[in-house]
Every structure is written in C-alpha cells, then in structure tokens.
Coordinates of C-alpha atoms and ligand atoms in Angstrom, one line a residue:
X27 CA 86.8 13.6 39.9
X28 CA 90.7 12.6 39.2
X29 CA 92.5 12.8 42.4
X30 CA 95.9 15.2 42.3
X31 CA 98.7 14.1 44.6
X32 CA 99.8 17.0 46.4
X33 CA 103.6 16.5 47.2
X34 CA 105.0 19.7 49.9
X35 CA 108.1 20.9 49.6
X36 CA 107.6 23.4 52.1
X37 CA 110.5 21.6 54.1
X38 CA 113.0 21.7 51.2
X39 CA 112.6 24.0 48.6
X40 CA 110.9 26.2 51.3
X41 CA 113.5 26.4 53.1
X42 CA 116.1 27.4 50.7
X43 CA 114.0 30.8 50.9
X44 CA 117.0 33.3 51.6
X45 CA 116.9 34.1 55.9
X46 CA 114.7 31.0 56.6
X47 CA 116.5 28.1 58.6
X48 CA 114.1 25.7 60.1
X49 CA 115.5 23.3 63.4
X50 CA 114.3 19.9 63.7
X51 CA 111.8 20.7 65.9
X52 CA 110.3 23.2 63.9
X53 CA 110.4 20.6 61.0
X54 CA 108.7 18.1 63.0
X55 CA 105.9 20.7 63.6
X56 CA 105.3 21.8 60.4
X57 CA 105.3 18.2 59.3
X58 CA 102.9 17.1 61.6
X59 CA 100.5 20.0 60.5
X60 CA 101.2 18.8 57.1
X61 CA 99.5 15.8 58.1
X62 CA 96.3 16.9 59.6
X63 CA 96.2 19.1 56.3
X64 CA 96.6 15.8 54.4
X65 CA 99.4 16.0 52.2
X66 CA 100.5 13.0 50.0
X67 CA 103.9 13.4 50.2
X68 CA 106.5 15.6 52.5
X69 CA 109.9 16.1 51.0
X70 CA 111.6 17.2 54.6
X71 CA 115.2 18.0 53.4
X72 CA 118.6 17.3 51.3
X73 CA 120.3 14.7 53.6
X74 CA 124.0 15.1 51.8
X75 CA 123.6 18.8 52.4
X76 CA 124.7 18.4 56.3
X77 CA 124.2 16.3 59.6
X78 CA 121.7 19.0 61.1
X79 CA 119.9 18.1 57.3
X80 CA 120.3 14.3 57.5
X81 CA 119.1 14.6 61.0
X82 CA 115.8 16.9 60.7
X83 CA 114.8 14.3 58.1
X84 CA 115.5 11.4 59.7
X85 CA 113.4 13.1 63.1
X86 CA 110.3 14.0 60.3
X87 CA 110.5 10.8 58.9
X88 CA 110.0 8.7 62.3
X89 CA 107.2 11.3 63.5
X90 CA 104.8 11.1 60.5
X91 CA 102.9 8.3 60.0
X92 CA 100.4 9.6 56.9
X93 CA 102.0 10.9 54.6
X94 CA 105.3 9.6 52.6
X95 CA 108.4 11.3 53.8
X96 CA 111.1 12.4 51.0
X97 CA 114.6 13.1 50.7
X98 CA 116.1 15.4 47.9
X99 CA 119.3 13.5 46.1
X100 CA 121.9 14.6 44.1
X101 CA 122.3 11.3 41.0
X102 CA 125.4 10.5 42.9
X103 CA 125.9 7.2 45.4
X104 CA 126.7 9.1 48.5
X105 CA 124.0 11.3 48.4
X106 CA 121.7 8.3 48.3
X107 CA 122.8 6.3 50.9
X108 CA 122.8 9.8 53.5
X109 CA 119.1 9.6 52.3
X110 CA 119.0 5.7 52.8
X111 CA 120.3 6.9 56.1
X112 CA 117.6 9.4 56.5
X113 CA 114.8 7.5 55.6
X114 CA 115.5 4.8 57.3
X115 CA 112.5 4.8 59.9
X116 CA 110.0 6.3 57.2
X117 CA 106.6 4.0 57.1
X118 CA 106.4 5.4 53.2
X119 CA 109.6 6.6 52.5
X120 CA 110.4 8.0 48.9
X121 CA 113.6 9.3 46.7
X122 CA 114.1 12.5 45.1
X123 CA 116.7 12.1 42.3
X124 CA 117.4 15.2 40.4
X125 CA 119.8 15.5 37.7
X126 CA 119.9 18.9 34.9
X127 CA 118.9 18.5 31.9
X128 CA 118.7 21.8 29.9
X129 CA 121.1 23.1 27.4
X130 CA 122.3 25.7 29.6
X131 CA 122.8 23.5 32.5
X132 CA 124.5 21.1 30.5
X133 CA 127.5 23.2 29.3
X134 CA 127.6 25.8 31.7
X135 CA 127.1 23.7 35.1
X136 CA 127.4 19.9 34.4
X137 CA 130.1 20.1 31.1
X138 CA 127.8 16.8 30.5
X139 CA 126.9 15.7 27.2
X140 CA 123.2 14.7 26.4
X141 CA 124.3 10.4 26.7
X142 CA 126.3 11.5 29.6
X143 CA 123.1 12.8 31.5
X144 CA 121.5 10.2 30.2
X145 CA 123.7 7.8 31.5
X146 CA 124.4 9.3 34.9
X147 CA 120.9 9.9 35.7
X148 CA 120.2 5.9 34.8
X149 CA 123.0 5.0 36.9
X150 CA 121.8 6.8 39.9
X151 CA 118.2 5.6 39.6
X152 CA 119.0 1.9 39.2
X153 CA 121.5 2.0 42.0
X154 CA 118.4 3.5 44.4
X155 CA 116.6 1.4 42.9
X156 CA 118.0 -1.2 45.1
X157 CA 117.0 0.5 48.5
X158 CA 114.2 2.7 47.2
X159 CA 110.7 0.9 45.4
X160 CA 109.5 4.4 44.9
X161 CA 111.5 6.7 43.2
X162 CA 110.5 10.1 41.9
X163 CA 113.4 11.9 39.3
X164 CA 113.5 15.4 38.3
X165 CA 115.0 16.4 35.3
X166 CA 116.2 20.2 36.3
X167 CA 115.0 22.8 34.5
X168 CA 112.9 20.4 32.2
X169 CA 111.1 24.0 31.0
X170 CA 114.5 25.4 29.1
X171 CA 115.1 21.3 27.9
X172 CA 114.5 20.4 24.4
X173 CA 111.0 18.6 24.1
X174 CA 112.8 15.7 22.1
X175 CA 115.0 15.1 25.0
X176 CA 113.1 15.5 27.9
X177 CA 110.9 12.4 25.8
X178 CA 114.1 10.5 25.9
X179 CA 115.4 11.4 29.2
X180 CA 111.5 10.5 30.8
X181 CA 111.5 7.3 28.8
X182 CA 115.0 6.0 30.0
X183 CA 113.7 7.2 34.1
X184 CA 110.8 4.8 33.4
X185 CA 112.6 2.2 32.1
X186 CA 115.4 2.5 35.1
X187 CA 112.5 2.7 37.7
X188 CA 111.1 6.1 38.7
X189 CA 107.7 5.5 39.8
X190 CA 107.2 9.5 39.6
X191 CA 108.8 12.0 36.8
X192 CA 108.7 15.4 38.0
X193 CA 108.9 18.1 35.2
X194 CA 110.7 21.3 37.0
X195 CA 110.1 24.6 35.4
X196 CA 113.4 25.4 37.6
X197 CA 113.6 28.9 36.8
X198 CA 109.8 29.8 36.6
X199 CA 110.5 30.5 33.3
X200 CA 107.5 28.8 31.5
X201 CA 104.0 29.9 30.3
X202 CA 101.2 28.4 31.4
X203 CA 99.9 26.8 27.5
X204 CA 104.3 26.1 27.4
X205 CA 104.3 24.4 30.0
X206 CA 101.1 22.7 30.0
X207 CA 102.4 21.5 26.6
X208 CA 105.0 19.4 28.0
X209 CA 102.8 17.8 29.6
X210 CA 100.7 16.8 26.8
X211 CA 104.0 15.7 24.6
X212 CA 105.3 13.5 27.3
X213 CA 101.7 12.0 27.8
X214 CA 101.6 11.2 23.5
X215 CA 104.8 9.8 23.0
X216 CA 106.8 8.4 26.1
X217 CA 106.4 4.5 25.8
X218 CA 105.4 3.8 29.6
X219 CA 104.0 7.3 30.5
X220 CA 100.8 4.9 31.8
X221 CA 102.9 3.0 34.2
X222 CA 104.0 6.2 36.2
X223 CA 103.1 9.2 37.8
X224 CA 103.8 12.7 36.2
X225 CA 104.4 15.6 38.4
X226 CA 104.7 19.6 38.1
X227 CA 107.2 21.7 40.2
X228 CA 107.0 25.7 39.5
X229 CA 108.9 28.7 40.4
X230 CA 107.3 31.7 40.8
X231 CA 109.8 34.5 39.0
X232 CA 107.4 35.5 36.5
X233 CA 104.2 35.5 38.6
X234 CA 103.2 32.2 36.5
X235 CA 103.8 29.2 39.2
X236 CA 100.2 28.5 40.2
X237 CA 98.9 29.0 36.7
X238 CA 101.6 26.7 35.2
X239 CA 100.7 24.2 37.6
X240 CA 97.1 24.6 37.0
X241 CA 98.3 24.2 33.4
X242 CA 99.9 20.7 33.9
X243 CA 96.9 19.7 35.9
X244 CA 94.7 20.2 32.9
X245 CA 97.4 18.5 30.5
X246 CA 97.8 15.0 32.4
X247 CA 99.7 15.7 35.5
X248 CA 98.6 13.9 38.4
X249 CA 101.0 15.5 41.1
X250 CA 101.8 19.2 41.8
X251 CA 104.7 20.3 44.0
X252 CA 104.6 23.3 46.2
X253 CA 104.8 25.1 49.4
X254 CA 102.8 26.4 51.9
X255 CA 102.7 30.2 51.7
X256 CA 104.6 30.2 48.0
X257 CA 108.0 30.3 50.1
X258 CA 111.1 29.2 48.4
X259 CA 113.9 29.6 46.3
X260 CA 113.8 33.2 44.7
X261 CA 110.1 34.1 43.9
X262 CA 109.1 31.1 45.5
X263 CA 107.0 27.8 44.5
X264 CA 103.7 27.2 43.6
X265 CA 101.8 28.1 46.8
X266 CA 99.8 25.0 47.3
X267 CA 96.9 26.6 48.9
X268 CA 96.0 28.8 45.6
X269 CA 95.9 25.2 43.5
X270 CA 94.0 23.4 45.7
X271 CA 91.4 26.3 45.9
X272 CA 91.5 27.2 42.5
X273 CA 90.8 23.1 42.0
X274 CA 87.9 23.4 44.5
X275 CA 86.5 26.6 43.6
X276 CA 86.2 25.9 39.7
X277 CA 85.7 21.8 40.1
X278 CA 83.3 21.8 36.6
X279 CA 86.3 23.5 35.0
X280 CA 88.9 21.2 36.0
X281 CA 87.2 17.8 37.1
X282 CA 90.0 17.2 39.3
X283 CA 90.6 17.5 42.8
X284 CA 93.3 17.4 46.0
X285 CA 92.6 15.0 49.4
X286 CA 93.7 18.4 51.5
X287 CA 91.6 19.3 54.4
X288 CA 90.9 22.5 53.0
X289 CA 89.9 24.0 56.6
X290 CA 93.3 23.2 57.9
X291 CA 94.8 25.8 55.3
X292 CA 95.2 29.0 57.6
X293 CA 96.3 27.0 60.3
X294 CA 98.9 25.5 58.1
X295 CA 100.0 29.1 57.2
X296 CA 99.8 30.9 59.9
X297 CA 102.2 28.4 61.2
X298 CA 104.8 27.8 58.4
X299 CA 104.8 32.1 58.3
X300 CA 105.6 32.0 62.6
X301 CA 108.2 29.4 62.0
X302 CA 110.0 30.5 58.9
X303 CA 110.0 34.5 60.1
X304 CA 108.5 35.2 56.2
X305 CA 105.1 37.4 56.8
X306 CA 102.2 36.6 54.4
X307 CA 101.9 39.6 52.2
X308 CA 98.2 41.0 52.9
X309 CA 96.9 40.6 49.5
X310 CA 98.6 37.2 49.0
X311 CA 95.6 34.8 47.4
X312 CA 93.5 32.7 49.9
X313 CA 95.9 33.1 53.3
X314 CA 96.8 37.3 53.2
X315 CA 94.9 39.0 55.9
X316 CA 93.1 41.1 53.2
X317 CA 91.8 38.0 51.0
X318 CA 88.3 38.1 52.8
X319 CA 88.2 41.9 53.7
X320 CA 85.5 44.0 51.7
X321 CA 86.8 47.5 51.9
X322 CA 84.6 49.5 49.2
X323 CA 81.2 50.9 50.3
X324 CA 79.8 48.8 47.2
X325 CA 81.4 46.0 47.9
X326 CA 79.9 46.1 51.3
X327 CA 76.5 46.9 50.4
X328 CA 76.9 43.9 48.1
X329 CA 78.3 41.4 50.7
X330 CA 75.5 42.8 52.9
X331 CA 72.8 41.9 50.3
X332 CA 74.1 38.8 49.3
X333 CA 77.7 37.3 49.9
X334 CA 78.3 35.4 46.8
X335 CA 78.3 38.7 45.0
X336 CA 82.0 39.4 45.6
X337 CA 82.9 36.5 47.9
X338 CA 83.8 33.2 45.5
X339 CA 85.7 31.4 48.8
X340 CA 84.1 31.9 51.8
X341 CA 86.3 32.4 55.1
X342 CA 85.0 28.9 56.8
X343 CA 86.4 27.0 54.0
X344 CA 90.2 27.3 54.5
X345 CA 89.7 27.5 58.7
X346 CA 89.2 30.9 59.3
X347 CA 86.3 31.3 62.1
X348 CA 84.5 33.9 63.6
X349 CA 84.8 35.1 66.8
X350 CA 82.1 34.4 69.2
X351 CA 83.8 34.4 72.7
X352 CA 85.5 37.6 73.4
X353 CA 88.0 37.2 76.5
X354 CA 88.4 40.2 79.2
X355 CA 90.4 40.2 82.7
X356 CA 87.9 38.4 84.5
X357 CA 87.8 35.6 82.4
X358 CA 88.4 32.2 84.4
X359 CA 90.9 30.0 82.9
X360 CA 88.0 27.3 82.6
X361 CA 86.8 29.9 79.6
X362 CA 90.4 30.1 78.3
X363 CA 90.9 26.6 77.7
X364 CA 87.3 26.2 76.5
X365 CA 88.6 29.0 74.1
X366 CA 91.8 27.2 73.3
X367 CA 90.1 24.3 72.5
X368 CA 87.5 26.0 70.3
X369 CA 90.0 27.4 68.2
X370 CA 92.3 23.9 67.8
X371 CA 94.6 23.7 70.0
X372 CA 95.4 20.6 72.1
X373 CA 98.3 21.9 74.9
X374 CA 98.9 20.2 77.8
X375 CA 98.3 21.7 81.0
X376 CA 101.6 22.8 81.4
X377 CA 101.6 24.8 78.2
X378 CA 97.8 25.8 79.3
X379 CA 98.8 27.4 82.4
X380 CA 101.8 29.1 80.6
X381 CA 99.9 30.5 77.9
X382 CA 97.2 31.3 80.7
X383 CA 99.9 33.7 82.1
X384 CA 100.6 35.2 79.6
X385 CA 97.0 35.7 79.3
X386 CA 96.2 37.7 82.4
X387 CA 99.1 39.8 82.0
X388 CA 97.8 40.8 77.7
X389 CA 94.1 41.4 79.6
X390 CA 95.6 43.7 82.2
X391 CA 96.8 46.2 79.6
X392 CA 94.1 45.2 76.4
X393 CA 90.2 45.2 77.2
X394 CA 88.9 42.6 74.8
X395 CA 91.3 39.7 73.9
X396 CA 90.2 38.3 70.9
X397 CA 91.2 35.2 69.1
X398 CA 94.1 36.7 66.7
X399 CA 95.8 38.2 70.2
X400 CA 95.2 34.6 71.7
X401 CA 96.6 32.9 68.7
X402 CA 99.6 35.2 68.1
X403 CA 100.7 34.7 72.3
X404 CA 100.3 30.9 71.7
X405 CA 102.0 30.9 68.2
X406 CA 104.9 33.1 69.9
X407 CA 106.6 30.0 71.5
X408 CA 105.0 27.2 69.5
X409 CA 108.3 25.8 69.6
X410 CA 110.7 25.8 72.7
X411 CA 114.3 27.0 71.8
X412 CA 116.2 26.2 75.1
X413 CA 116.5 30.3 76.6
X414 CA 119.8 31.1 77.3
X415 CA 118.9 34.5 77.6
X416 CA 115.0 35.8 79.5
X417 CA 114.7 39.5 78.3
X418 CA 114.1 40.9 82.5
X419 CA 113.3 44.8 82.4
X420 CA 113.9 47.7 79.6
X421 CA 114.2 51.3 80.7
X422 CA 114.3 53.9 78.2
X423 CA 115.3 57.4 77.7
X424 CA 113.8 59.1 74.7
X425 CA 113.3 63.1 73.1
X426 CA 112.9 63.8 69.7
X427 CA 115.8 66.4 70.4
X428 CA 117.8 63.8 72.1
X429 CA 120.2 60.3 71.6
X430 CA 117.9 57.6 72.8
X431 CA 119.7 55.7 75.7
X432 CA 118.2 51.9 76.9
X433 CA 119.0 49.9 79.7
X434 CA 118.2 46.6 79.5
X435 CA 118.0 43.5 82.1
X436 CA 118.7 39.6 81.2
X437 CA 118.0 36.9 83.2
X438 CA 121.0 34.4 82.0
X439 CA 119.8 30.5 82.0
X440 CA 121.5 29.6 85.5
X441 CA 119.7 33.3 87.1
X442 CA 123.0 35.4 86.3
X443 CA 121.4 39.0 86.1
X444 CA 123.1 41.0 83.0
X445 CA 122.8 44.7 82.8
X446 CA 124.0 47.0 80.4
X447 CA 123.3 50.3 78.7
X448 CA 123.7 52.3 75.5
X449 CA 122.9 54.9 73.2
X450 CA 121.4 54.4 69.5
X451 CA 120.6 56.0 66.5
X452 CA 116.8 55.2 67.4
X453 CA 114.9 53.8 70.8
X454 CA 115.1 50.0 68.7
X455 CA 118.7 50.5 67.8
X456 CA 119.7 51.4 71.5
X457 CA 118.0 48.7 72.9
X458 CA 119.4 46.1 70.3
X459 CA 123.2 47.4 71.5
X460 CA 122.5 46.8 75.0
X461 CA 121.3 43.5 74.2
X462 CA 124.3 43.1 72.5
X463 CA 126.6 44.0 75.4
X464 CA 124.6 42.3 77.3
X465 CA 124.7 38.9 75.6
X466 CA 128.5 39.3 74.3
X467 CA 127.4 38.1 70.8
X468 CA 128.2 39.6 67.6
X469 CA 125.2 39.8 65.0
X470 CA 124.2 41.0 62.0
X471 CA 120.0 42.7 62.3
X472 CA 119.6 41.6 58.4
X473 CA 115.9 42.3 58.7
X474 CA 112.9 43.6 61.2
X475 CA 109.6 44.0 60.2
X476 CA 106.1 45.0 62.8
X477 CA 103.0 44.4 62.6
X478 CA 99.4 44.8 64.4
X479 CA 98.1 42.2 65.2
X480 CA 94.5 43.4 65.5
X481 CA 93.2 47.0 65.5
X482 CA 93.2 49.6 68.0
X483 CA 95.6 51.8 70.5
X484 CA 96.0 48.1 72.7
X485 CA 96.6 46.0 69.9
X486 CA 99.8 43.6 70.5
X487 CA 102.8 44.5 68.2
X488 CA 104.4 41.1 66.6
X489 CA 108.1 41.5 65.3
X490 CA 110.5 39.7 63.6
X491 CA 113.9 39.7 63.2
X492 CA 116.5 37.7 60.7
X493 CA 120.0 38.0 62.9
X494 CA 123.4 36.7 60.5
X495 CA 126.5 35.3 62.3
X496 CA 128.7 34.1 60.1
X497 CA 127.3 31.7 58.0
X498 CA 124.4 31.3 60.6
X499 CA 120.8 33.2 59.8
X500 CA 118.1 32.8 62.4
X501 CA 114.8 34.4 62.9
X502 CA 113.2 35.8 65.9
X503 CA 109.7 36.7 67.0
X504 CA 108.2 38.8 70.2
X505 CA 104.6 40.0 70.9
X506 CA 103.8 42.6 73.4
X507 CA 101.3 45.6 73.6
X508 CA 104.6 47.4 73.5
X509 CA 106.1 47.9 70.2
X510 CA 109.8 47.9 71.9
X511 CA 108.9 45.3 73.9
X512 CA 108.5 43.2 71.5
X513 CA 111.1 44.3 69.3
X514 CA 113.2 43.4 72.4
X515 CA 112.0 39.9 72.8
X516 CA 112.1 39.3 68.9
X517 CA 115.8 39.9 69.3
X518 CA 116.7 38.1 72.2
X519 CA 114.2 35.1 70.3
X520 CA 116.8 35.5 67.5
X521 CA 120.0 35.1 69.9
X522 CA 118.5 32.3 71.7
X523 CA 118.2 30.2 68.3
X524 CA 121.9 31.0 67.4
X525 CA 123.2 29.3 70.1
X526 CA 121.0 26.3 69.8
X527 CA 122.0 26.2 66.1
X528 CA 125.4 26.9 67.1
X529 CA 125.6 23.4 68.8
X530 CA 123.8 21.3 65.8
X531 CA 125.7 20.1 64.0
X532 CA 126.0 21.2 60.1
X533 CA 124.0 24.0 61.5
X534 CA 125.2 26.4 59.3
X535 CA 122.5 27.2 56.1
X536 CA 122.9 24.6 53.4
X537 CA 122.0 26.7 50.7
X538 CA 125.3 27.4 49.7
X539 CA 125.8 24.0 48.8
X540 CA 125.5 23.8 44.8
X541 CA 122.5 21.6 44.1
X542 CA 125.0 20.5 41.2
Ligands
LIG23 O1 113.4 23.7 41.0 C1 113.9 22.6 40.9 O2 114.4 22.3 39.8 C2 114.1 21.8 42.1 C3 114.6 20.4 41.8 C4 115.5 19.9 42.8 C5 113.4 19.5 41.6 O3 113.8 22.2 43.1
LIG24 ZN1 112.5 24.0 43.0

C-alpha cells in the first residue's frame, strides 16, 4: 500500500478563512491535536506576515515533536530568514517557498517574465537552501500554468533543491482528470521527478478539492495538502478527513494509504470548528452531525437489518462513541472524571474541578447530561483567554408588544462590578448594548449563529459570535441552557479575546497582506 504524506495546513491556509484569527495558544492546541491525529507535516503560519505570526510559529514549532513544522515564504530573503527565525527550535523543520507561475499571475500580479520567475524562484530556493535541507516550492496557481512551463519551472526547483514540489490548483479551478493530468506530465518528463516528492494543494470553489486531490493521488502524488474541516481561503481546501476516508474506505481502488489515526478525526474537528468559530455544516462528509444519521423509515429498517446496507463508514472509525454512561445530579465527581477520561480527556484536577462546576450547575437545570453536553462545557474554555470581563447577572424585560430592555452585570478582572442597561431592537440586541456600555468597547457583531447541542426543551444552546474592531476580527463562544445566556457569554468571549489580541503584537489579521 503506497504511503501518502499528509501535510495540514489547517494553521495557515486555514486560517486565512475570512473571521477566523487563531492566538498562539489556540495554535499550539490544534497543533498538538494534529499530532495525536498523526500528521506528516504542520505548516503553522506565514512568519513575514507579522510578529504575532512569526511568534505563533515559533511557539508550534518548539511544542511539537512528531510532526515537521512549516513556515509559508514569500521567494524573497527577508521572508526566509523571519522563517529561519521561526523555525529555529523545530526538531523537523521545513520551508514553504511559493512563487506564481500562471499567465495571469504573471502580467497582472508579478509584471514578471517566464526567465524572470524562473530566476527569482531559483534564487530564493538556493539561498534557503543554505539554512533549510528540506524545502518544499509551490508554483501558484500551477492549475491555470502552461503544462510546458510548469515542466520547466519543476525541473529548475529540483535542480536548485526542493525536496517537495507542490502543484497548487490556487483558485480551485481544475478538474479532477485536469488536474490529475499534471500530475502524470510532470511524472513522464521532468528529469529528477524520482529524486523528490510531488504534492497536491486544492481549493474548493468548484466543489472539486477532494476529488482533485484524490485525482493526483491516483496520478503519482505522494503528498496531499489540506485542512481540517475544508476551512480556508474562499471555498476552502481539501478537507483532509474526506481523502483519508475516501483512501481507507475504497483501499482496492486506490492501493494507497495515509498514517492518520483515523479515530482521532472528530476530535480533531470538533476542536479546529470550537477554536476557529466556523460550525461544521450538518451534511458536511465524514465530521457533519448528519453524516451517520439515518432519517428515512427504509433507511432505518435497513440499518436495523443489517448496517452495511447504507452505512459504508461506520461512526467508531473516525472517534465517534456511543454513549453508555448517562450523568444526572447525583452523580459523584469520581463518575465525572471516570467519564472524562472515557471520552479522552486528560485535565488536571484543577481544570477537573472547574469543569465539575460547571457540571452540577448544567445537571440542576438538564436531567440526563450526556456526552455532547459534557464535551461542549469542556470544549467552551479549552483554551484560557485571560477574562477581563466575567459576564455576573442578566435581567430582562420582554413583550411581544414591547422594546426589550436588559440589564446586565460584569464582574471586571480586579472585582470592579459594572452595571448598565438598554433597550434593543430584540432581547439579543439589548443585551449586546449593555454589554457594550458596560465594557466601553466599540465592536462590530459581524456574525452570530445558535445551535442545539442535543435534543430536547433542556438542551444547552452554543453560540458564536465574529466581533470586528478595526482591523481586529475575533470569535466568541457561550453555552448555557439559556439561549441569551449564552449569547451573552459568546459576546463577552468575543471581547475578552480583543483585548488579548489587542496587546500581541501584529495582532491585527494578516490576510490583508498580499501573498505577492
Ligand atoms: O493556494 C495556494 O496557491 C497556496 C500557496 C501559498 C501554496 O496556498
Ligand atoms: Zn492555498
């Protein structure tokens, strides 16, 4: 079975995904969940693109010791010595070199003739080449690049020292038998296409990114690029979990296969969707909630009779388990961190007698706990923004024939109790003014978005929030039984992360910077 490197870019192309802006922590926690799921390779940022970038990089880079940690680069010196920089603690580390090579980039973007990219890109290798022994290059937007050229531009990365050649179909623009015919041409007439490592990265604006990739597996490639969930630029990137199934599912069609520990999958999403605020659509392939749910009466008499007749994946497989303990009010907290532990996660006793709290208080108001209202209170705070504000008390006034009117109560870091009121065009909308009074910061609600967690009249509402100031776009999640609860602490979530991204610096998005 040929092996297929699986190189994430969940970190960096993921994270251009318009509203999601990742801290270093929460980049150190997805990384390290990269590793349990056994990734090759972890491209964690664009180091040139800012200090906060340089820095998140340089924090994944010293926490993960299994995987080889990359940094995007720009053919241009300084950009490769801020990854030098970067990578400097890496056990594995690895450089990213892109440079365009389509028509259209050329004259529109670069005003670079074909010997001019030719020459720039061989510049910028050689010079890495110095710090870096392994050295991936990207011709972008090798889809729209004449097939003669991308030969010659692949031939010259070998020759200059790219260990990997990474064919982008930048703009998702390719078919799968296009695309998989690159593949084929480079592998036929490139002297030295033995000696390296050829790669596929795919976007997703034409719904083709995990076929294409699938394509290029079955054409030579030996890498695929992708993110976790499909996030990214646009449409998105090949969603890494749909390849790797696909390759497991049908093995005697492709005869290849990832290393990924396939049960880690729905761990690694559900986390990757809490930390970048973007919800997995429902009937999204192999992680939506709906991708194991049998809703037809004949589909359900078939499932009963025999489960292969509609189920080619089962649940187990990518991590999802069933539940067999079912908490209530009574339960101990020696049952809570049995259950804690059954379902994966290792906290400390100071995080267990946190999330045990918050526990007690869920089974006081919701008879059966289950595992997803378990998982969603732990997920809620997986990572600790420093809370400048504690969302205290809400009271609301509400008619159907009347202006809503909330007061809410903040508990400031140093105990300062904040208190202010006001009227909205809805019960949310008053209670996000008075936060705003309360807090004295000015912010944009860009997006919200509810959802259930489980079923029922006690299930626990999860929101989330995208707040804009300036150039400054943060998420924010809350969970409560009550829907305005947690709208409320989804908000104040939000706030909290502005002002620790306030104080990084370069903590302003980087996506306006032109990947030129
Ligand atoms: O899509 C793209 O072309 C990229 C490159 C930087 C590889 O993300
Ligand atoms: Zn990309």
């Amino acid at each position: 079975m040929r092996k297929i490197y699986v190189f994430d870019t969940t970190l960096r192309d993921g994270e251009q995904s318009p509203g999601v802006n990742l801290n270093t922590q929460e980049k150190v926690e997805i990384a390290l969940q990269l590793e349990k799921l056994a990734v090759d390779r972890i491209e964690a940022g664009f180091p040139a693109a800012s200090p906060g970038d340089l820095a998140a990089v340089n924090a994944v880079a010293r926490a993960v010791r299994n995987a080889s940690v990359i940094g995007l680069s720009r053919s241009r010196e300084q950009d490769i010595d801020a990854a030098r920089e970067a990578l400097k603690d890496a056990q594995d580390p690895c450089l990213h070199l892109f440079l365009a090579t389509s028509p259209i980039h050329r004259k529109h973007k670069l005003r670079m003739e074909k010997h001019q990219v030719l020459e720039t890109a061989e510049a910028a290798i050689k010079y890495a080449k110095k710090y870096f022994s392994k050295i991936e290059f990207s011709p972008e937007d090798a889809g729209r690049t004449e097939l003669d050229f991308l030969c010659e531009v692949t031939e010259m990365a070998i020759r200059a020292g790219a260990t990997v050649v990474n064919i982008p179909d930048t703009v998702g623009y390719m078919t799968p038998s296009e695309f998989g015919n690159i593949f084929k041409t480079l592998k036929e007439n490139v002297r030295g296409i033995e000696t390296i490592q050829l790669s596929a990265h795919c976007h997703d604006d034409l719904g083709m990114a995990t076929a294409n990739a699938l394509a290029a597996i079955l054409n030579g490639a030996d890498q695929i690029e992708g993110t976790i969930n499909g996030i990214g630029e646009r449409a998105g990137n090949t969603a890494l979990e749909e390849v790797a199934l696909a390759l497991e599912t049908r093995q005697e069609f492709f005869q290849a296969k990832t290393s990924l520990v396939l049960n880690e999958i729905a761990r690694t999403s559900r986390l990757v969707s809490k930390l970048t605020g973007m919800v997995v659509p429902g009937n999204k392939a192999i992680v939506g909630a709906n991708a194991f749910a049998h809703e037809s009466g004949i589909h359900q008499d078939g499932m009963l009779k025999e489960k292969t007749t509609y189920e080619i994946i089962s649940p187990e497989t990518i991590g999802l388990k069933e539940s067999k303990l079912v908490l209530g009010k009574h339960s101990g907290r020696h049952a809570f961190r049995e259950k804690l532990i059954d379902m994966g996660y290792d906290l400390n006793d100071e995080q267990v007698n946190e999330a045990f709290a918050k526990f007690k208080v869920l089974a006081d108001r919701k008879k059966n706990v289950i595992d997803e209202d378990i998982r969603a209170l732990i997920e809620e705070k997986l990572v600790q923004t420093p809370e400048v504000f504690v969302l205290d008390t809400i009271q609301l006034s509400y008619g159907n024939q009347s202006v809503p009117m909330a007061t809410v109560r903040i508990v400031q870091a140093e105990g300062t109790m904040l208190e202010e009121g006001s009227i909205g065009n809805g019960s949310v909308d008053a209670i996000y003014k008075a936060i705003d009074k309360a807090t004295k910061e000015e912010v944009e609600l860009e997006d919200y978005s509810i959802k259930s967690v489980t079923h029922g009249k006690d299930a626990l509402g999860d929101v989330h929030v995208v707040l804009k100031q300036g150039d400054i776009s943060v998420h924010g999640r809350g969970v409560s039984t009550d829907i305005l609860e947690a709208s409320a602490k989804a908000y104040i979530d939000a706030i909290n992360r502005l002002i620790d991204k306030r104080k990084t610096p370069g903590g302003g998005r980087h996506g306006s910077m032109s990947l030129i």
